mmCIF file of C-alpha atoms in Angstrom:
data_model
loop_
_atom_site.group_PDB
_atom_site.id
_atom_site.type_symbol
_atom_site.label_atom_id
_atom_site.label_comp_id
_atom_site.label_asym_id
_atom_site.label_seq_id
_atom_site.Cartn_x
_atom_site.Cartn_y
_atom_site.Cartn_z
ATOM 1 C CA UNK Z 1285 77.695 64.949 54.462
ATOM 2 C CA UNK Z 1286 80.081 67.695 54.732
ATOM 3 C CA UNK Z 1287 82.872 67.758 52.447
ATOM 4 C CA UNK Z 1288 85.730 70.649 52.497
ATOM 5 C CA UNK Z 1289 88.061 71.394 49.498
ATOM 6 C CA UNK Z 1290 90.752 73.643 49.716
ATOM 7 C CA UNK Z 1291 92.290 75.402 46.301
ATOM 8 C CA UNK Z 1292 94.950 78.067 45.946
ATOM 9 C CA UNK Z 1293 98.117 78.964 44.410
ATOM 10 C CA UNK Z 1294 100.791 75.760 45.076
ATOM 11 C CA UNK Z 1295 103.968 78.519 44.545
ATOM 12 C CA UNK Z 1296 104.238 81.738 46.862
ATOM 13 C CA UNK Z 1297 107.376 84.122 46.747
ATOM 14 C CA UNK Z 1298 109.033 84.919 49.859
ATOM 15 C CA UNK Z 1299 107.530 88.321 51.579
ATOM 16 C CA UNK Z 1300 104.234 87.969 49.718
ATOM 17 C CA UNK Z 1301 100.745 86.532 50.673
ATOM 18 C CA UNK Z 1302 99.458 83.236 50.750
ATOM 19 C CA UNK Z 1303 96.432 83.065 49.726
ATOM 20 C CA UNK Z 1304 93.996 80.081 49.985
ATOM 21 C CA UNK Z 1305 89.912 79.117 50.020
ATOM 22 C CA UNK Z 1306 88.335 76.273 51.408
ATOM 23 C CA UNK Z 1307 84.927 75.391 49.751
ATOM 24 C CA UNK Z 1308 82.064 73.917 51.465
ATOM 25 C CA UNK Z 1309 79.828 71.081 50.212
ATOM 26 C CA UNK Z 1310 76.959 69.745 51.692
ATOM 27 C CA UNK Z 1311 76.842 71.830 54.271
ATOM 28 C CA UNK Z 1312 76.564 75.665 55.259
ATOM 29 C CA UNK Z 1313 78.902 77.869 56.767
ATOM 30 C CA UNK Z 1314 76.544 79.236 58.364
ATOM 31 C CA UNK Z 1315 75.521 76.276 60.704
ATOM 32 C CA UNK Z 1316 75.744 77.453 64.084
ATOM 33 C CA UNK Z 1317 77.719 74.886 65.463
ATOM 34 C CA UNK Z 1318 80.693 74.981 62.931
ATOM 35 C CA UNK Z 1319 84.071 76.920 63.437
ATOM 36 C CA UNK Z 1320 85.704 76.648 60.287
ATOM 37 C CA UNK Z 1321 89.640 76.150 60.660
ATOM 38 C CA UNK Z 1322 92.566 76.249 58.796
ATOM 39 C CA UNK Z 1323 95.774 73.750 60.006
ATOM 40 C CA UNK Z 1324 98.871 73.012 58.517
ATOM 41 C CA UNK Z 1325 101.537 70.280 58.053
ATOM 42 C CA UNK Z 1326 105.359 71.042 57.151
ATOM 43 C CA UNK Z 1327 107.126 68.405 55.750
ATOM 44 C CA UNK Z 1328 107.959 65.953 58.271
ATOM 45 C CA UNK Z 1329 106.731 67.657 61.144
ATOM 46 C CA UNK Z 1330 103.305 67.542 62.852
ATOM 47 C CA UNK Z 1331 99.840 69.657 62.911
ATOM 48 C CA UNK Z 1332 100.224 73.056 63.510
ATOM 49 C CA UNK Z 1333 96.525 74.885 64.029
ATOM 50 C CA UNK Z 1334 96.327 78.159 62.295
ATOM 51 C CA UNK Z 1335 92.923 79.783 63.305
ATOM 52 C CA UNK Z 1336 89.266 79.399 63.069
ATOM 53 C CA UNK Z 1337 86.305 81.639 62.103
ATOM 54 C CA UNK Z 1338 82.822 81.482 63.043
ATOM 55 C CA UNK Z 1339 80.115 82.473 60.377
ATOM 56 C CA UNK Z 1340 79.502 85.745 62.231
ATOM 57 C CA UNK Z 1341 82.737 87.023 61.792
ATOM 58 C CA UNK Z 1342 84.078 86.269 65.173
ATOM 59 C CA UNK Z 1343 88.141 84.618 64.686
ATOM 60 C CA UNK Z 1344 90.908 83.131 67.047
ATOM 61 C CA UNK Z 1345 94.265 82.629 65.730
ATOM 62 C CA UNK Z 1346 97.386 81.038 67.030
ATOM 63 C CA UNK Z 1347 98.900 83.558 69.069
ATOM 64 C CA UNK Z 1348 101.877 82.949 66.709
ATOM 65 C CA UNK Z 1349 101.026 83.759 63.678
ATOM 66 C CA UNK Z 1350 98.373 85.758 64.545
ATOM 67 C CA UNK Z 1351 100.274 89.077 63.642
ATOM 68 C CA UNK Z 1352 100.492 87.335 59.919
ATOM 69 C CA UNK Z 1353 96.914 85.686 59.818
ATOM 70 C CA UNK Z 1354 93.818 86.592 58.434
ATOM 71 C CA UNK Z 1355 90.783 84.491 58.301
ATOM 72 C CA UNK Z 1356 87.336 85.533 56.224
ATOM 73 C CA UNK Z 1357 84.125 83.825 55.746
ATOM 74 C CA UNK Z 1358 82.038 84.347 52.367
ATOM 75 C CA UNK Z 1359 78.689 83.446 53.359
ATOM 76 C CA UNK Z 1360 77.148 83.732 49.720
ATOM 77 C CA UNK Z 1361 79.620 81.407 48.472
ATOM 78 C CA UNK Z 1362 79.476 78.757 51.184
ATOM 79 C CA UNK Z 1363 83.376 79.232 51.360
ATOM 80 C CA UNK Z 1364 85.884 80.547 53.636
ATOM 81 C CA UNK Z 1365 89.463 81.850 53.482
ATOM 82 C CA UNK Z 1366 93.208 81.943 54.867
ATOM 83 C CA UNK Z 1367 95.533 85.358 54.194
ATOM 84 C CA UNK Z 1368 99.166 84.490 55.691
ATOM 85 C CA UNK Z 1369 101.532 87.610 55.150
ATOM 86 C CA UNK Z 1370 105.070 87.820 54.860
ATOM 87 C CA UNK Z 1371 105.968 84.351 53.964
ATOM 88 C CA UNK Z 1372 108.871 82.747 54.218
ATOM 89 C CA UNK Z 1373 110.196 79.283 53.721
ATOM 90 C CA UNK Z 1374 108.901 78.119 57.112
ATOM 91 C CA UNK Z 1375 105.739 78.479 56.296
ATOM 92 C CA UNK Z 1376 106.250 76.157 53.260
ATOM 93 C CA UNK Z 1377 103.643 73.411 54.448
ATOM 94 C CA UNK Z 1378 100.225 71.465 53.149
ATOM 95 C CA UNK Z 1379 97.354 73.777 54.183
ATOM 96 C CA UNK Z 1380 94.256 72.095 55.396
ATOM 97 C CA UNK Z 1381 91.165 73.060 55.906
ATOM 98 C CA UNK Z 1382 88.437 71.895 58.601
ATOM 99 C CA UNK Z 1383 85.451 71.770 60.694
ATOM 100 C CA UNK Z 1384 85.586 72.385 64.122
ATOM 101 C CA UNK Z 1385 82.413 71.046 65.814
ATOM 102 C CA UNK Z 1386 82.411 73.233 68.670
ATOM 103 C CA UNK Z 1387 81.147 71.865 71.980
ATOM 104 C CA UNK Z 1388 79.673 75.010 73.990
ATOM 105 C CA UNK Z 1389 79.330 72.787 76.865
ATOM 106 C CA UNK Z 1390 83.185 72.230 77.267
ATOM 107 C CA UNK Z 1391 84.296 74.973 75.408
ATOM 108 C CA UNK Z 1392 86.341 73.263 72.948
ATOM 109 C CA UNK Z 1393 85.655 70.714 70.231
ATOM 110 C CA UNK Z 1394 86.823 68.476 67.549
ATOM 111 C CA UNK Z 1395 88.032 68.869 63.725
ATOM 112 C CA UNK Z 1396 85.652 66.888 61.719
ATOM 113 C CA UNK Z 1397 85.843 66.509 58.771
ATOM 114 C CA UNK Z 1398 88.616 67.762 57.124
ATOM 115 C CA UNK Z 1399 90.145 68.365 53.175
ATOM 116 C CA UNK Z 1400 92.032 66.849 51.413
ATOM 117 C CA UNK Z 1401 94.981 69.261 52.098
ATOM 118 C CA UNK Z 1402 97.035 71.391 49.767
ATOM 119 C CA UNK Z 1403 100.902 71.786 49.584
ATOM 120 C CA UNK Z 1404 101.755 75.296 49.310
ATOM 121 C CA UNK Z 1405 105.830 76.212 48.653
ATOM 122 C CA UNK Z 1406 107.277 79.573 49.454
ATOM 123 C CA UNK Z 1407 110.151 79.396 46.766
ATOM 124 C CA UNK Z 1408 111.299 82.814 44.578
ATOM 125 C CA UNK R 1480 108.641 70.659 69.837
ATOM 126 C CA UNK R 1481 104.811 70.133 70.350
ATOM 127 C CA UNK R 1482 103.257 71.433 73.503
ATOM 128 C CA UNK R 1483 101.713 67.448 73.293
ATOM 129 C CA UNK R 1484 104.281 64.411 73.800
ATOM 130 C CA UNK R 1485 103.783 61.445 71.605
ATOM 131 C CA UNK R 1486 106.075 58.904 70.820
ATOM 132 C CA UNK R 1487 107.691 59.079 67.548
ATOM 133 C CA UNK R 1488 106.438 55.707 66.448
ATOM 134 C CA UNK R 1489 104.952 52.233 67.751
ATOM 135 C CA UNK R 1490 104.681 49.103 65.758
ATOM 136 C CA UNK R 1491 103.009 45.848 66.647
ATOM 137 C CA UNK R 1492 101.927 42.678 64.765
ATOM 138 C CA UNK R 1493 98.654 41.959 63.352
ATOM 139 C CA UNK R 1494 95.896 41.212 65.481
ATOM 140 C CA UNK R 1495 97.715 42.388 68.398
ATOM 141 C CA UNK R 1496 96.688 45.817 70.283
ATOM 142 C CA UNK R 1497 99.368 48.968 70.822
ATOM 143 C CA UNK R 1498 98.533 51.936 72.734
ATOM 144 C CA UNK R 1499 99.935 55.342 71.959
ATOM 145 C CA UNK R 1500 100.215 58.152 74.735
ATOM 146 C CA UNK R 1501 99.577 61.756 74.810
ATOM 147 C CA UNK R 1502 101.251 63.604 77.627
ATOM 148 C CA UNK R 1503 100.666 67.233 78.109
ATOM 149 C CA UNK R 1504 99.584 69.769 81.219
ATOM 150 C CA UNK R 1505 97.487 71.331 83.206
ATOM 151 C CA UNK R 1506 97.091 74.070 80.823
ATOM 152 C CA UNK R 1507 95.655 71.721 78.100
ATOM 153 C CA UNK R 1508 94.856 67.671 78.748
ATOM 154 C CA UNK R 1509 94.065 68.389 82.690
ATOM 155 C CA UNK R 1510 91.515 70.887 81.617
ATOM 156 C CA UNK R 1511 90.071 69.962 78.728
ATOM 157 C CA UNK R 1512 88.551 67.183 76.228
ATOM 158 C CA UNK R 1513 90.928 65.307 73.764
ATOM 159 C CA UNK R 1514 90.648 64.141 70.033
ATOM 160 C CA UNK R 1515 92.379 61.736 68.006
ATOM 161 C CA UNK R 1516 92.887 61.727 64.563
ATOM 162 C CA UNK R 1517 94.459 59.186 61.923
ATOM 163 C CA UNK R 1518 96.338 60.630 59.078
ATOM 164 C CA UNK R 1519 97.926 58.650 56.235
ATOM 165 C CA UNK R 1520 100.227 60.834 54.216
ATOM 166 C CA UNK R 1521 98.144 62.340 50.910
ATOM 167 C CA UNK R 1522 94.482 61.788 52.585
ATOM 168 C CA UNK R 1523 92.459 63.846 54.745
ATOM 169 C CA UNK R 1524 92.984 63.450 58.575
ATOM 170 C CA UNK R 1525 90.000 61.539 59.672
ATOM 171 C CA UNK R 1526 88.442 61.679 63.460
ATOM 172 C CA UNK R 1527 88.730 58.682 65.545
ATOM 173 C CA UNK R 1528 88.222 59.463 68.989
ATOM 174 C CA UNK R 1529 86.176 63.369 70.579
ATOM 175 C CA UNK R 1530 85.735 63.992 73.986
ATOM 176 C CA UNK R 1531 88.404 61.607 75.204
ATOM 177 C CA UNK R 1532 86.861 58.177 74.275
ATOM 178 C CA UNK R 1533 83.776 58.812 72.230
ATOM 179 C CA UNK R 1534 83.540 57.032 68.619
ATOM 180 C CA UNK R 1535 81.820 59.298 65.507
ATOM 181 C CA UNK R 1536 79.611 56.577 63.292
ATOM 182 C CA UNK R 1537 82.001 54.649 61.286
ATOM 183 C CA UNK R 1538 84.620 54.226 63.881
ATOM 184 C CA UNK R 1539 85.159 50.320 64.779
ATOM 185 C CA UNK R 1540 85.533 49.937 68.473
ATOM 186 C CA UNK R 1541 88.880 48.381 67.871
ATOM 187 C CA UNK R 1542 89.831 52.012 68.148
ATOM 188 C CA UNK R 1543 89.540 53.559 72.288
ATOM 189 C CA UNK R 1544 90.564 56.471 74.169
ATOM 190 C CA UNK R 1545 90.923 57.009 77.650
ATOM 191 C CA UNK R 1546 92.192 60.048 79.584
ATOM 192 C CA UNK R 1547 93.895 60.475 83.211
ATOM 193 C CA UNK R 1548 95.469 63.785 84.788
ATOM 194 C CA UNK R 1549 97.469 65.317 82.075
ATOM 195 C CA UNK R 1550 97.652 62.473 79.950
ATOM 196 C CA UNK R 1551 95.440 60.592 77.453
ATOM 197 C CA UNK R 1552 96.041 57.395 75.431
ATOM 198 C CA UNK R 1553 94.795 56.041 72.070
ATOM 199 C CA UNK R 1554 94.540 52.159 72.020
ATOM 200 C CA UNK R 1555 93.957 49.966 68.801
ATOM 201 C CA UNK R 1556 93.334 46.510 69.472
ATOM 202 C CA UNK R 1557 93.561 43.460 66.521
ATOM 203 C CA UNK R 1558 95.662 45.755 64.409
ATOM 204 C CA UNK R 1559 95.623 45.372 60.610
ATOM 205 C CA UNK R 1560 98.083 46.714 58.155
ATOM 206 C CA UNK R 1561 95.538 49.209 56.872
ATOM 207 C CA UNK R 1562 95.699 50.895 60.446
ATOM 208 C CA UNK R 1563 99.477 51.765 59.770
ATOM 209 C CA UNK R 1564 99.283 55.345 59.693
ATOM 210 C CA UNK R 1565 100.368 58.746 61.579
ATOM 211 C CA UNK R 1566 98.105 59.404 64.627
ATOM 212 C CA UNK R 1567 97.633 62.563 66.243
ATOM 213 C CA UNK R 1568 96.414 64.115 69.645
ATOM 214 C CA UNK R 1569 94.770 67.389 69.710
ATOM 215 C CA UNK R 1570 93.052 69.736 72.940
ATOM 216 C CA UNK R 1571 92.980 73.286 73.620
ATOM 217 C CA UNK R 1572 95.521 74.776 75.544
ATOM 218 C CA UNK R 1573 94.467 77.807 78.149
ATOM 219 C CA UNK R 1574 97.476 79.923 76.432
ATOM 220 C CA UNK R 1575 97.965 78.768 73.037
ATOM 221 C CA UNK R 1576 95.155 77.799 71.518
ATOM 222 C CA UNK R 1577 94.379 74.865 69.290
ATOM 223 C CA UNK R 1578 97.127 72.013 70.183
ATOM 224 C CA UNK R 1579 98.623 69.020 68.352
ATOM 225 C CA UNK R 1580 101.223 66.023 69.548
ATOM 226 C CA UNK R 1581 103.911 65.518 67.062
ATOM 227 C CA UNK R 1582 102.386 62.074 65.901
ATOM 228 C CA UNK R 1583 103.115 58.931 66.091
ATOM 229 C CA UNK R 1584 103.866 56.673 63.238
ATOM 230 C CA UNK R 1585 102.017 53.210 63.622
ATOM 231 C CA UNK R 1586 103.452 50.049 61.868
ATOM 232 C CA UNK R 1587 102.032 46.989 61.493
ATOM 233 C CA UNK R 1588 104.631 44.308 61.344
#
């Protein structure tokens, strides 16, 4: 069974990067059906999706934070990773990461399963 | 504001049922599949419902979904206090993407 676990710095400085990997267990990135995602929760407030990344290389972000977003994919370590630029206190949230079973015959999927989440805080 | 409407919170008694709604647009429910997902605060989100009323393993089938135009519904049927919990609506929107409703906060009376 897949399991995802996300590590990272929990403190971030306004105007610098966020930086975060997700680690995959018992499973490979590489599995063609998996778009591996990256969501997050501020505090009180819902799911916001950040982007996804398929093994090849191939990303879609949300259109707004894509001018902030990067997502990679390690293939050698089984792990994949969130860059978020410019930081500020709005972007203070817990960062999860997930797998997107993607449905080629609808075009669209569903997150399953996802980590455990970590809180990230953009404080000086 | 989420592109997805849910209420803010429900709350029934044990063993009763509550339903929770999703409202949304051509641009996203009308068009395309819809997942729910149970969160309680400190865990990992877990799926409950893909493709607008399909259960992974594991799921009982006190837990249904059902979709109609732009709008889809989550229904939970003889609740139990371990079901309070955030619930979320999720389907891909033509313009934006990945999309969530706010959540809805469950409690079991």
């Amino acid at each position: 069974q897949v399991q995802l676990q996300e590590s990272g710095p929990g403190l971030v400085k306004p105007s610098e990067t966020l930086s975060l990997t997700c680690t995959v267990s018992g499973g490979s990135v590489s599995s063609g059906s998996n778009y591996w995602s990256w969501i997050r929760q501020p505090p009180g407030k819902g799911l916001e999706w950040i982007g996804y990344i398929y093994y090849s290389g191939s990303t879609n972000y949300n259109p707004s934070l894509k001018s902030r977003v990067t997502i990679s994919v390690d293939t050698s370590k089984n792990q994949f990773s969130l860059r978020l630029s410019s930081v500020t206190a709005a972007d203070t949230a817990v960062y999860y990461c997930a797998s997107l079973q993607f449905e080629y015959s609808s075009g669209w999927g569903w997150f399953d399963p996802w980590g455990q989440g970590t809180l990230v805080t953009v404080s000086s | 504001q989420s592109v997805l409407t849910q209420p803010p919170s429900v709350s029934a008694a044990p063993g009763q049922k509550v339903t929770i709604s999703c409202s949304g647009s051509s641009s996203n429910i009308g068009n395309n599949y819809v997942s729910w997902y149970q969160h309680l605060p400190g865990t990992a989100p877990k799926l409950l419902i893909y493709d607008n009323n399909k259960r992974p393993s594991g799921i009982p089938d006190r837990f249904s979904g059902s979709k109609s135009g732009t709008s889809a519904t989550l229904g939970i049927t003889g609740l139990q206090t371990g079901d309070e919990a955030d619930y979320y609506c999720g389907t891909w929107d033509s313009s934006l993407g990945v999309v969530f409703g706010g959540g809805t906060k469950l409690t079991v009376l």
